[in-house]
């Protein structure tokens, strides 16, 4: 009995299917990895959200326990004047204080000071923000923000 090789078309079809299966597995792995990275980035953004930003002391800041909020005030530290939180309640934790200069950044130009707080307990209080120089005993300007924290 003579042994015949499979027809060329059968051989080519088998190779094509084999390649297609390997390609499909590779694409599924890439898709799964891409989705994992996207979900990780979205979760990271949500977890680090600083909450709402407030600039107007006439508006009541309403947050829940565990939430963060930011008070942003115009400042010009190049003149020696900066903002400081003078009387935050014990259940309000200042998480971060930062400064962002106005664009374009020029000598003597101002910017915004940001104070990020986290509510650790519930209640109502005020945060007095004082604008002054370290060498002065009294603030040149004050702004009082009312904060209501619920559970």
mmCIF file with all atom_site columns, C-alpha atoms in Angstrom:
data_model
loop_
_atom_site.group_PDB
_atom_site.id
_atom_site.type_symbol
_atom_site.label_atom_id
_atom_site.label_alt_id
_atom_site.label_comp_id
_atom_site.label_asym_id
_atom_site.label_entity_id
_atom_site.label_seq_id
_atom_site.pdbx_PDB_ins_code
_atom_site.Cartn_x
_atom_site.Cartn_y
_atom_site.Cartn_z
_atom_site.occupancy
_atom_site.B_iso_or_equiv
_atom_site.pdbx_formal_charge
_atom_site.auth_seq_id
_atom_site.auth_comp_id
_atom_site.auth_asym_id
_atom_site.auth_atom_id
_atom_site.pdbx_PDB_model_num
ATOM 1   C CA . UNK A 1 1   ? 0.000   0.000  0.000  1.00 0.00 ? 1   UNK A CA 1
ATOM 2   C CA . UNK A 1 2   ? 1.343   3.322  -1.015 1.00 0.00 ? 2   UNK A CA 1
ATOM 3   C CA . UNK A 1 3   ? 1.390   6.161  1.531  1.00 0.00 ? 3   UNK A CA 1
ATOM 4   C CA . UNK A 1 4   ? 0.047   9.422  0.119  1.00 0.00 ? 4   UNK A CA 1
ATOM 5   C CA . UNK A 1 5   ? 0.738   12.857 1.530  1.00 0.00 ? 5   UNK A CA 1
ATOM 6   C CA . UNK A 1 6   ? -2.320  14.897 2.423  1.00 0.00 ? 6   UNK A CA 1
ATOM 7   C CA . UNK A 1 7   ? -3.443  17.274 -0.256 1.00 0.00 ? 7   UNK A CA 1
ATOM 8   C CA . UNK A 1 8   ? -1.807  20.684 -0.189 1.00 0.00 ? 8   UNK A CA 1
ATOM 9   C CA . UNK A 1 9   ? -5.117  22.415 0.481  1.00 0.00 ? 9   UNK A CA 1
ATOM 10  C CA . UNK A 1 10  ? -5.682  20.351 3.625  1.00 0.00 ? 10  UNK A CA 1
ATOM 11  C CA . UNK A 1 11  ? -2.177  21.168 4.881  1.00 0.00 ? 11  UNK A CA 1
ATOM 12  C CA . UNK A 1 12  ? -2.578  24.907 4.213  1.00 0.00 ? 12  UNK A CA 1
ATOM 13  C CA . UNK A 1 13  ? -6.002  24.957 5.867  1.00 0.00 ? 13  UNK A CA 1
ATOM 14  C CA . UNK A 1 14  ? -4.626  23.241 8.974  1.00 0.00 ? 14  UNK A CA 1
ATOM 15  C CA . UNK A 1 15  ? -1.782  25.781 9.253  1.00 0.00 ? 15  UNK A CA 1
ATOM 16  C CA . UNK A 1 16  ? -4.173  28.678 8.750  1.00 0.00 ? 16  UNK A CA 1
ATOM 17  C CA . UNK A 1 17  ? -6.506  27.435 11.504 1.00 0.00 ? 17  UNK A CA 1
ATOM 18  C CA . UNK A 1 18  ? -3.564  26.839 13.838 1.00 0.00 ? 18  UNK A CA 1
ATOM 19  C CA . UNK A 1 19  ? -2.261  30.366 13.239 1.00 0.00 ? 19  UNK A CA 1
ATOM 20  C CA . UNK A 1 20  ? -5.727  31.846 13.696 1.00 0.00 ? 20  UNK A CA 1
ATOM 21  C CA . UNK A 1 21  ? -6.156  30.085 17.058 1.00 0.00 ? 21  UNK A CA 1
ATOM 22  C CA . UNK A 1 22  ? -2.775  31.309 18.298 1.00 0.00 ? 22  UNK A CA 1
ATOM 23  C CA . UNK A 1 23  ? -3.585  34.834 17.125 1.00 0.00 ? 23  UNK A CA 1
ATOM 24  C CA . UNK A 1 24  ? -6.980  34.727 18.845 1.00 0.00 ? 24  UNK A CA 1
ATOM 25  C CA . UNK A 1 25  ? -5.410  33.587 22.141 1.00 0.00 ? 25  UNK A CA 1
ATOM 26  C CA . UNK A 1 26  ? -2.774  36.333 21.917 1.00 0.00 ? 26  UNK A CA 1
ATOM 27  C CA . UNK A 1 27  ? -5.405  38.987 21.174 1.00 0.00 ? 27  UNK A CA 1
ATOM 28  C CA . UNK A 1 28  ? -7.532  37.810 24.102 1.00 0.00 ? 28  UNK A CA 1
ATOM 29  C CA . UNK A 1 29  ? -4.518  38.129 26.411 1.00 0.00 ? 29  UNK A CA 1
ATOM 30  C CA . UNK A 1 30  ? -3.802  41.643 25.138 1.00 0.00 ? 30  UNK A CA 1
ATOM 31  C CA . UNK A 1 31  ? -7.453  42.631 25.548 1.00 0.00 ? 31  UNK A CA 1
ATOM 32  C CA . UNK A 1 32  ? -7.576  41.241 29.088 1.00 0.00 ? 32  UNK A CA 1
ATOM 33  C CA . UNK A 1 33  ? -4.370  43.058 30.071 1.00 0.00 ? 33  UNK A CA 1
ATOM 34  C CA . UNK A 1 34  ? -5.604  46.322 28.530 1.00 0.00 ? 34  UNK A CA 1
ATOM 35  C CA . UNK A 1 35  ? -8.923  46.138 30.356 1.00 0.00 ? 35  UNK A CA 1
ATOM 36  C CA . UNK A 1 36  ? -7.145  45.380 33.631 1.00 0.00 ? 36  UNK A CA 1
ATOM 37  C CA . UNK A 1 37  ? -4.893  48.420 33.250 1.00 0.00 ? 37  UNK A CA 1
ATOM 38  C CA . UNK A 1 38  ? -7.836  50.692 32.373 1.00 0.00 ? 38  UNK A CA 1
ATOM 39  C CA . UNK A 1 39  ? -9.872  49.506 35.366 1.00 0.00 ? 39  UNK A CA 1
ATOM 40  C CA . UNK A 1 40  ? -6.860  49.937 37.663 1.00 0.00 ? 40  UNK A CA 1
ATOM 41  C CA . UNK A 1 41  ? -6.349  53.517 36.444 1.00 0.00 ? 41  UNK A CA 1
ATOM 42  C CA . UNK A 1 42  ? -10.026 54.383 36.855 1.00 0.00 ? 42  UNK A CA 1
ATOM 43  C CA . UNK A 1 43  ? -10.055 52.957 40.388 1.00 0.00 ? 43  UNK A CA 1
ATOM 44  C CA . UNK A 1 44  ? -6.912  54.911 41.245 1.00 0.00 ? 44  UNK A CA 1
ATOM 45  C CA . UNK A 1 45  ? -8.414  58.171 40.022 1.00 0.00 ? 45  UNK A CA 1
ATOM 46  C CA . UNK A 1 46  ? -11.594 57.630 41.996 1.00 0.00 ? 46  UNK A CA 1
ATOM 47  C CA . UNK A 1 47  ? -9.720  56.774 45.185 1.00 0.00 ? 47  UNK A CA 1
ATOM 48  C CA . UNK A 1 48  ? -7.557  59.889 45.077 1.00 0.00 ? 48  UNK A CA 1
ATOM 49  C CA . UNK A 1 49  ? -10.312 62.338 44.301 1.00 0.00 ? 49  UNK A CA 1
ATOM 50  C CA . UNK A 1 50  ? -9.859  65.435 46.491 1.00 0.00 ? 50  UNK A CA 1
ATOM 51  C CA . UNK A 1 51  ? -13.569 66.249 46.594 1.00 0.00 ? 51  UNK A CA 1
ATOM 52  C CA . UNK A 1 52  ? -15.157 69.624 45.947 1.00 0.00 ? 52  UNK A CA 1
ATOM 53  C CA . UNK A 1 53  ? -13.242 72.906 45.955 1.00 0.00 ? 53  UNK A CA 1
ATOM 54  C CA . UNK A 1 54  ? -14.599 75.985 47.742 1.00 0.00 ? 54  UNK A CA 1
ATOM 55  C CA . UNK A 1 55  ? -13.537 79.606 47.263 1.00 0.00 ? 55  UNK A CA 1
ATOM 56  C CA . UNK A 1 56  ? -16.547 81.501 48.635 1.00 0.00 ? 56  UNK A CA 1
ATOM 57  C CA . UNK A 1 57  ? -16.825 81.743 52.442 1.00 0.00 ? 57  UNK A CA 1
ATOM 58  C CA . UNK A 1 58  ? -20.548 82.574 52.099 1.00 0.00 ? 58  UNK A CA 1
ATOM 59  C CA . UNK A 1 59  ? -21.299 79.050 50.853 1.00 0.00 ? 59  UNK A CA 1
ATOM 60  C CA . UNK A 1 60  ? -21.651 76.283 53.444 1.00 0.00 ? 60  UNK A CA 1
ATOM 61  C CA . UNK A 1 61  ? -19.311 73.329 52.917 1.00 0.00 ? 61  UNK A CA 1
ATOM 62  C CA . UNK A 1 62  ? -21.367 70.123 53.272 1.00 0.00 ? 62  UNK A CA 1
ATOM 63  C CA . UNK A 1 63  ? -19.502 66.804 53.358 1.00 0.00 ? 63  UNK A CA 1
ATOM 64  C CA . UNK A 1 64  ? -19.833 63.359 54.908 1.00 0.00 ? 64  UNK A CA 1
ATOM 65  C CA . UNK A 1 65  ? -17.465 61.698 57.376 1.00 0.00 ? 65  UNK A CA 1
ATOM 66  C CA . UNK A 1 66  ? -14.437 60.408 55.469 1.00 0.00 ? 66  UNK A CA 1
ATOM 67  C CA . UNK A 1 67  ? -14.833 62.829 52.560 1.00 0.00 ? 67  UNK A CA 1
ATOM 68  C CA . UNK A 1 68  ? -12.260 65.435 51.589 1.00 0.00 ? 68  UNK A CA 1
ATOM 69  C CA . UNK A 1 69  ? -12.744 69.018 50.439 1.00 0.00 ? 69  UNK A CA 1
ATOM 70  C CA . UNK A 1 70  ? -10.439 71.840 49.375 1.00 0.00 ? 70  UNK A CA 1
ATOM 71  C CA . UNK A 1 71  ? -10.465 75.535 50.225 1.00 0.00 ? 71  UNK A CA 1
ATOM 72  C CA . UNK A 1 72  ? -8.709  77.585 47.511 1.00 0.00 ? 72  UNK A CA 1
ATOM 73  C CA . UNK A 1 73  ? -7.763  81.219 48.053 1.00 0.00 ? 73  UNK A CA 1
ATOM 74  C CA . UNK A 1 74  ? -5.920  83.777 45.902 1.00 0.00 ? 74  UNK A CA 1
ATOM 75  C CA . UNK A 1 75  ? -2.504  84.565 47.367 1.00 0.00 ? 75  UNK A CA 1
ATOM 76  C CA . UNK A 1 76  ? 0.826   86.177 46.587 1.00 0.00 ? 76  UNK A CA 1
ATOM 77  C CA . UNK A 1 77  ? 3.521   84.629 48.794 1.00 0.00 ? 77  UNK A CA 1
ATOM 78  C CA . UNK A 1 78  ? 6.243   86.616 46.988 1.00 0.00 ? 78  UNK A CA 1
ATOM 79  C CA . UNK A 1 79  ? 5.076   89.606 49.081 1.00 0.00 ? 79  UNK A CA 1
ATOM 80  C CA . UNK A 1 80  ? 5.453   87.636 52.307 1.00 0.00 ? 80  UNK A CA 1
ATOM 81  C CA . UNK A 1 81  ? 1.712   87.100 52.726 1.00 0.00 ? 81  UNK A CA 1
ATOM 82  C CA . UNK A 1 82  ? 0.268   83.594 52.912 1.00 0.00 ? 82  UNK A CA 1
ATOM 83  C CA . UNK A 1 83  ? -2.967  81.972 54.045 1.00 0.00 ? 83  UNK A CA 1
ATOM 84  C CA . UNK A 1 84  ? -3.133  79.732 57.085 1.00 0.00 ? 84  UNK A CA 1
ATOM 85  C CA . UNK A 1 85  ? -5.931  77.754 58.750 1.00 0.00 ? 85  UNK A CA 1
ATOM 86  C CA . UNK A 1 86  ? -6.258  79.450 62.143 1.00 0.00 ? 86  UNK A CA 1
ATOM 87  C CA . UNK A 1 87  ? -8.976  77.419 63.834 1.00 0.00 ? 87  UNK A CA 1
ATOM 88  C CA . UNK A 1 88  ? -9.822  74.051 62.287 1.00 0.00 ? 88  UNK A CA 1
ATOM 89  C CA . UNK A 1 89  ? -11.846 71.695 64.494 1.00 0.00 ? 89  UNK A CA 1
ATOM 90  C CA . UNK A 1 90  ? -10.093 68.645 65.918 1.00 0.00 ? 90  UNK A CA 1
ATOM 91  C CA . UNK A 1 91  ? -12.215 66.352 63.726 1.00 0.00 ? 91  UNK A CA 1
ATOM 92  C CA . UNK A 1 92  ? -11.080 68.135 60.547 1.00 0.00 ? 92  UNK A CA 1
ATOM 93  C CA . UNK A 1 93  ? -7.631  67.014 59.444 1.00 0.00 ? 93  UNK A CA 1
ATOM 94  C CA . UNK A 1 94  ? -5.578  69.144 57.061 1.00 0.00 ? 94  UNK A CA 1
ATOM 95  C CA . UNK A 1 95  ? -4.308  66.630 54.520 1.00 0.00 ? 95  UNK A CA 1
ATOM 96  C CA . UNK A 1 96  ? -2.350  68.922 52.231 1.00 0.00 ? 96  UNK A CA 1
ATOM 97  C CA . UNK A 1 97  ? -1.396  72.563 51.716 1.00 0.00 ? 97  UNK A CA 1
ATOM 98  C CA . UNK A 1 98  ? -0.163  73.547 48.260 1.00 0.00 ? 98  UNK A CA 1
ATOM 99  C CA . UNK A 1 99  ? 0.426   76.598 46.084 1.00 0.00 ? 99  UNK A CA 1
ATOM 100 C CA . UNK A 1 100 ? -0.139  76.919 42.335 1.00 0.00 ? 100 UNK A CA 1
ATOM 101 C CA . UNK A 1 101 ? 1.309   79.990 40.616 1.00 0.00 ? 101 UNK A CA 1
ATOM 102 C CA . UNK A 1 102 ? -0.715  81.785 37.954 1.00 0.00 ? 102 UNK A CA 1
ATOM 103 C CA . UNK A 1 103 ? 0.385   81.249 34.349 1.00 0.00 ? 103 UNK A CA 1
ATOM 104 C CA . UNK A 1 104 ? 2.662   82.607 33.048 1.00 0.00 ? 104 UNK A CA 1
ATOM 105 C CA . UNK A 1 105 ? 4.862   82.343 36.119 1.00 0.00 ? 105 UNK A CA 1
ATOM 106 C CA . UNK A 1 106 ? 6.425   85.774 36.646 1.00 0.00 ? 106 UNK A CA 1
ATOM 107 C CA . UNK A 1 107 ? 8.355   87.281 39.543 1.00 0.00 ? 107 UNK A CA 1
ATOM 108 C CA . UNK A 1 108 ? 5.862   88.998 41.850 1.00 0.00 ? 108 UNK A CA 1
ATOM 109 C CA . UNK A 1 109 ? 2.787   87.384 40.317 1.00 0.00 ? 109 UNK A CA 1
ATOM 110 C CA . UNK A 1 110 ? 0.258   85.631 42.492 1.00 0.00 ? 110 UNK A CA 1
ATOM 111 C CA . UNK A 1 111 ? -1.468  82.307 42.461 1.00 0.00 ? 111 UNK A CA 1
ATOM 112 C CA . UNK A 1 112 ? -3.770  80.122 44.527 1.00 0.00 ? 112 UNK A CA 1
ATOM 113 C CA . UNK A 1 113 ? -3.159  78.453 47.886 1.00 0.00 ? 113 UNK A CA 1
ATOM 114 C CA . UNK A 1 114 ? -5.054  75.183 48.341 1.00 0.00 ? 114 UNK A CA 1
ATOM 115 C CA . UNK A 1 115 ? -5.926  73.612 51.696 1.00 0.00 ? 115 UNK A CA 1
ATOM 116 C CA . UNK A 1 116 ? -7.274  70.066 51.515 1.00 0.00 ? 116 UNK A CA 1
ATOM 117 C CA . UNK A 1 117 ? -9.141  68.810 54.587 1.00 0.00 ? 117 UNK A CA 1
ATOM 118 C CA . UNK A 1 118 ? -10.606 65.437 55.534 1.00 0.00 ? 118 UNK A CA 1
ATOM 119 C CA . UNK A 1 119 ? -13.677 65.130 57.759 1.00 0.00 ? 119 UNK A CA 1
ATOM 120 C CA . UNK A 1 120 ? -12.954 62.631 60.552 1.00 0.00 ? 120 UNK A CA 1
ATOM 121 C CA . UNK A 1 121 ? -16.126 63.175 62.599 1.00 0.00 ? 121 UNK A CA 1
ATOM 122 C CA . UNK A 1 122 ? -19.564 64.705 62.263 1.00 0.00 ? 122 UNK A CA 1
ATOM 123 C CA . UNK A 1 123 ? -20.724 68.107 63.408 1.00 0.00 ? 123 UNK A CA 1
ATOM 124 C CA . UNK A 1 124 ? -20.729 71.771 62.430 1.00 0.00 ? 124 UNK A CA 1
ATOM 125 C CA . UNK A 1 125 ? -17.805 74.156 62.781 1.00 0.00 ? 125 UNK A CA 1
ATOM 126 C CA . UNK A 1 126 ? -16.045 77.065 61.151 1.00 0.00 ? 126 UNK A CA 1
ATOM 127 C CA . UNK A 1 127 ? -12.578 77.274 59.656 1.00 0.00 ? 127 UNK A CA 1
ATOM 128 C CA . UNK A 1 128 ? -11.014 80.722 59.920 1.00 0.00 ? 128 UNK A CA 1
ATOM 129 C CA . UNK A 1 129 ? -8.464  81.339 57.194 1.00 0.00 ? 129 UNK A CA 1
ATOM 130 C CA . UNK A 1 130 ? -5.999  84.143 57.971 1.00 0.00 ? 130 UNK A CA 1
ATOM 131 C CA . UNK A 1 131 ? -3.948  86.010 55.365 1.00 0.00 ? 131 UNK A CA 1
ATOM 132 C CA . UNK A 1 132 ? -0.838  87.625 56.751 1.00 0.00 ? 132 UNK A CA 1
ATOM 133 C CA . UNK A 1 133 ? 2.921   87.584 57.207 1.00 0.00 ? 133 UNK A CA 1
ATOM 134 C CA . UNK A 1 134 ? 4.743   85.401 59.709 1.00 0.00 ? 134 UNK A CA 1
ATOM 135 C CA . UNK A 1 135 ? 6.288   88.468 61.361 1.00 0.00 ? 135 UNK A CA 1
ATOM 136 C CA . UNK A 1 136 ? 2.881   90.055 62.068 1.00 0.00 ? 136 UNK A CA 1
ATOM 137 C CA . UNK A 1 137 ? 0.918   89.004 65.127 1.00 0.00 ? 137 UNK A CA 1
ATOM 138 C CA . UNK A 1 138 ? -2.485  89.566 63.480 1.00 0.00 ? 138 UNK A CA 1
ATOM 139 C CA . UNK A 1 139 ? -3.824  88.464 60.125 1.00 0.00 ? 139 UNK A CA 1
ATOM 140 C CA . UNK A 1 140 ? -4.313  91.267 57.606 1.00 0.00 ? 140 UNK A CA 1
ATOM 141 C CA . UNK A 1 141 ? -7.433  89.558 56.275 1.00 0.00 ? 141 UNK A CA 1
ATOM 142 C CA . UNK A 1 142 ? -9.621  86.662 57.425 1.00 0.00 ? 142 UNK A CA 1
ATOM 143 C CA . UNK A 1 143 ? -12.240 84.502 55.738 1.00 0.00 ? 143 UNK A CA 1
ATOM 144 C CA . UNK A 1 144 ? -14.535 82.227 57.742 1.00 0.00 ? 144 UNK A CA 1
ATOM 145 C CA . UNK A 1 145 ? -15.859 79.044 56.120 1.00 0.00 ? 145 UNK A CA 1
ATOM 146 C CA . UNK A 1 146 ? -18.732 77.088 57.691 1.00 0.00 ? 146 UNK A CA 1
ATOM 147 C CA . UNK A 1 147 ? -18.416 73.295 57.501 1.00 0.00 ? 147 UNK A CA 1
ATOM 148 C CA . UNK A 1 148 ? -21.222 70.791 58.132 1.00 0.00 ? 148 UNK A CA 1
ATOM 149 C CA . UNK A 1 149 ? -20.214 67.131 58.333 1.00 0.00 ? 149 UNK A CA 1
ATOM 150 C CA . UNK A 1 150 ? -22.865 64.406 58.379 1.00 0.00 ? 150 UNK A CA 1
ATOM 151 C CA . UNK A 1 151 ? -22.519 60.647 58.672 1.00 0.00 ? 151 UNK A CA 1
#
